[in-house]
Amino acid sequence: MRESDATTTGGKAVAVRLSAEEVAALDALQARIGATSRSDVLRALVRSSVGMLELPAEEAAQLAEIKAELHKIGVNVNQIALAANRGRIDMARQEWAAINELRQALPRLRTWLNGVVDEQRRRGIRLFRAFVEAERG
């Protein structure tokens, strides 16, 4: 393998020679997952093989937005509870119930999102295993 500085991503470019059968398997995998280049397929395989999460760009952006929004909600809920505990605001029983419900729901939502991320990671590992099995014939 040869390694050189990559100019487009700030990473390293790696060159490798593949047999005709390996190239055919790589191209078939590229078509199956809808990757735009062989580099994308190889990158996905490497990332998946070590357990890194490989999400489509749109899903990754949506997950980042959800994470940021949940963080903001959590901060707001904690600020409301802190202000109420310090006597800065008066809250009725119903409002306290709503705040407590939110405080209980946010960790459950976080657990659910972690499950989504874990499932995506498992899918990536399955993709890598399928590629290895295809190579073995």
CSV table of C-alpha atoms in Angstrom, one decimal:
chain,number,residue,atom,x,y,z
A,1,MET,CA,0.0,0.0,0.0
A,2,ARG,CA,1.1,3.5,-0.7
A,3,GLU,CA,0.2,6.5,1.4
A,4,SER,CA,0.2,10.2,0.5
A,5,ASP,CA,-1.4,13.4,1.6
A,6,ALA,CA,-4.9,13.8,0.4
A,7,THR,CA,-5.7,17.3,-0.8
A,8,THR,CA,-9.5,17.2,-0.7
A,9,THR,CA,-10.3,15.9,2.7
A,10,GLY,CA,-7.3,16.7,4.9
A,11,GLY,CA,-6.8,13.0,5.4
A,12,LYS,CA,-4.5,10.5,3.8
A,13,ALA,CA,-4.9,8.9,0.4
A,14,VAL,CA,-4.2,5.2,0.3
A,15,ALA,CA,-3.7,3.2,-2.9
A,16,VAL,CA,-4.1,-0.6,-3.1
A,17,ARG,CA,-4.0,-3.1,-5.9
A,18,LEU,CA,-7.0,-5.4,-6.2
A,19,SER,CA,-7.6,-8.5,-8.3
A,20,ALA,CA,-10.2,-8.4,-11.1
A,21,GLU,CA,-12.5,-10.4,-8.8
A,22,GLU,CA,-12.0,-8.0,-5.9
A,23,VAL,CA,-12.8,-5.0,-8.1
A,24,ALA,CA,-15.9,-6.7,-9.4
A,25,ALA,CA,-17.0,-7.4,-5.8
A,26,LEU,CA,-16.2,-3.8,-4.8
A,27,ASP,CA,-18.2,-2.5,-7.8
A,28,ALA,CA,-21.1,-4.8,-6.9
A,29,LEU,CA,-21.1,-3.5,-3.3
A,30,GLN,CA,-20.9,0.1,-4.6
A,31,ALA,CA,-24.1,-0.5,-6.7
A,32,ARG,CA,-25.8,-2.3,-3.8
A,33,ILE,CA,-25.3,0.5,-1.3
A,34,GLY,CA,-25.6,3.3,-3.7
A,35,ALA,CA,-22.2,4.8,-3.1
A,36,THR,CA,-21.0,7.4,-5.5
A,37,SER,CA,-17.4,6.2,-5.7
A,38,ARG,CA,-15.1,3.3,-4.9
A,39,SER,CA,-13.5,5.5,-2.3
A,40,ASP,CA,-16.8,5.9,-0.5
A,41,VAL,CA,-17.3,2.2,-0.5
A,42,LEU,CA,-13.8,1.5,0.9
A,43,ARG,CA,-14.2,4.2,3.5
A,44,ALA,CA,-17.5,2.8,4.6
A,45,LEU,CA,-16.0,-0.7,4.8
A,46,VAL,CA,-13.1,0.5,6.9
A,47,ARG,CA,-15.3,2.5,9.2
A,48,SER,CA,-17.8,-0.2,9.6
A,49,SER,CA,-15.2,-2.9,10.3
A,50,VAL,CA,-14.0,-1.0,13.3
A,51,GLY,CA,-17.5,-0.2,14.6
A,52,MET,CA,-17.6,3.4,13.5
A,53,LEU,CA,-21.1,4.6,12.7
A,54,GLU,CA,-21.7,5.1,9.0
A,55,LEU,CA,-24.9,7.0,8.3
A,56,PRO,CA,-26.1,8.5,5.0
A,57,ALA,CA,-25.4,12.3,5.1
A,58,GLU,CA,-29.1,13.2,5.4
A,59,GLU,CA,-29.6,10.9,8.4
A,60,ALA,CA,-26.4,12.1,10.1
A,61,ALA,CA,-27.6,15.7,9.7
A,62,GLN,CA,-31.0,14.9,11.1
A,63,LEU,CA,-29.5,13.0,14.0
A,64,ALA,CA,-27.2,16.0,14.8
A,65,GLU,CA,-30.2,18.3,14.7
A,66,ILE,CA,-32.1,16.1,17.1
A,67,LYS,CA,-29.2,15.9,19.4
A,68,ALA,CA,-28.7,19.6,19.5
A,69,GLU,CA,-32.4,20.2,20.0
A,70,LEU,CA,-32.6,17.7,22.9
A,71,HIS,CA,-29.6,19.4,24.5
A,72,LYS,CA,-31.4,22.7,24.4
A,73,ILE,CA,-34.6,21.2,25.8
A,74,GLY,CA,-32.7,19.6,28.6
A,75,VAL,CA,-30.9,22.8,29.5
A,76,ASN,CA,-34.2,24.7,29.5
A,77,VAL,CA,-35.9,22.1,31.7
A,78,ASN,CA,-33.0,22.2,34.2
A,79,GLN,CA,-33.1,26.1,34.2
A,80,ILE,CA,-36.8,26.1,34.9
A,81,ALA,CA,-36.4,23.5,37.7
A,82,LEU,CA,-33.5,25.5,39.2
A,83,ALA,CA,-35.5,28.8,39.1
A,84,ALA,CA,-38.5,27.1,40.7
A,85,ASN,CA,-36.4,25.5,43.4
A,86,ARG,CA,-34.8,28.9,44.2
A,87,GLY,CA,-38.2,30.5,44.5
A,88,ARG,CA,-37.7,32.8,41.5
A,89,ILE,CA,-40.9,31.4,39.8
A,90,ASP,CA,-44.0,29.9,41.2
A,91,MET,CA,-45.1,26.7,39.6
A,92,ALA,CA,-48.5,25.1,40.0
A,93,ARG,CA,-48.7,21.3,40.6
A,94,GLN,CA,-49.5,20.7,36.9
A,95,GLU,CA,-46.5,22.6,35.8
A,96,TRP,CA,-44.3,20.7,38.2
A,97,ALA,CA,-45.8,17.5,36.9
A,98,ALA,CA,-45.0,18.5,33.3
A,99,ILE,CA,-41.4,19.4,34.2
A,100,ASN,CA,-40.9,16.1,36.0
A,101,GLU,CA,-42.4,14.2,33.1
A,102,LEU,CA,-40.0,15.9,30.8
A,103,ARG,CA,-37.1,15.2,33.1
A,104,GLN,CA,-38.1,11.5,33.0
A,105,ALA,CA,-38.7,11.4,29.3
A,106,LEU,CA,-35.5,12.9,28.1
A,107,PRO,CA,-33.3,10.1,29.4
A,108,ARG,CA,-35.6,7.5,27.8
A,109,LEU,CA,-35.4,9.4,24.5
A,110,ARG,CA,-31.6,9.5,24.8
A,111,THR,CA,-31.6,5.7,25.4
A,112,TRP,CA,-33.9,5.2,22.3
A,113,LEU,CA,-31.6,7.4,20.2
A,114,ASN,CA,-28.5,5.4,21.4
A,115,GLY,CA,-30.4,2.3,20.3
A,116,VAL,CA,-30.9,3.8,16.8
A,117,VAL,CA,-27.2,4.6,16.6
A,118,ASP,CA,-26.3,1.1,17.8
A,119,GLU,CA,-28.5,-0.5,15.2
A,120,GLN,CA,-26.9,1.6,12.4
A,121,ARG,CA,-23.5,0.5,13.7
A,122,ARG,CA,-24.7,-3.2,13.6
A,123,ARG,CA,-25.9,-2.6,10.0
A,124,GLY,CA,-22.5,-1.3,9.1
A,125,ILE,CA,-20.8,-4.4,10.6
A,126,ARG,CA,-23.2,-6.6,8.7
A,127,LEU,CA,-22.4,-4.8,5.5
A,128,PHE,CA,-18.7,-5.4,6.1
A,129,ARG,CA,-19.3,-9.1,6.9
A,130,ALA,CA,-21.4,-9.5,3.7
A,131,PHE,CA,-18.5,-8.0,1.7
A,132,VAL,CA,-16.1,-10.4,3.3
A,133,GLU,CA,-18.4,-13.4,2.6
A,134,ALA,CA,-18.8,-12.2,-1.0
A,135,GLU,CA,-15.0,-12.1,-1.4
A,136,ARG,CA,-14.7,-15.7,-0.1
A,137,GLY,CA,-17.2,-16.8,-2.8
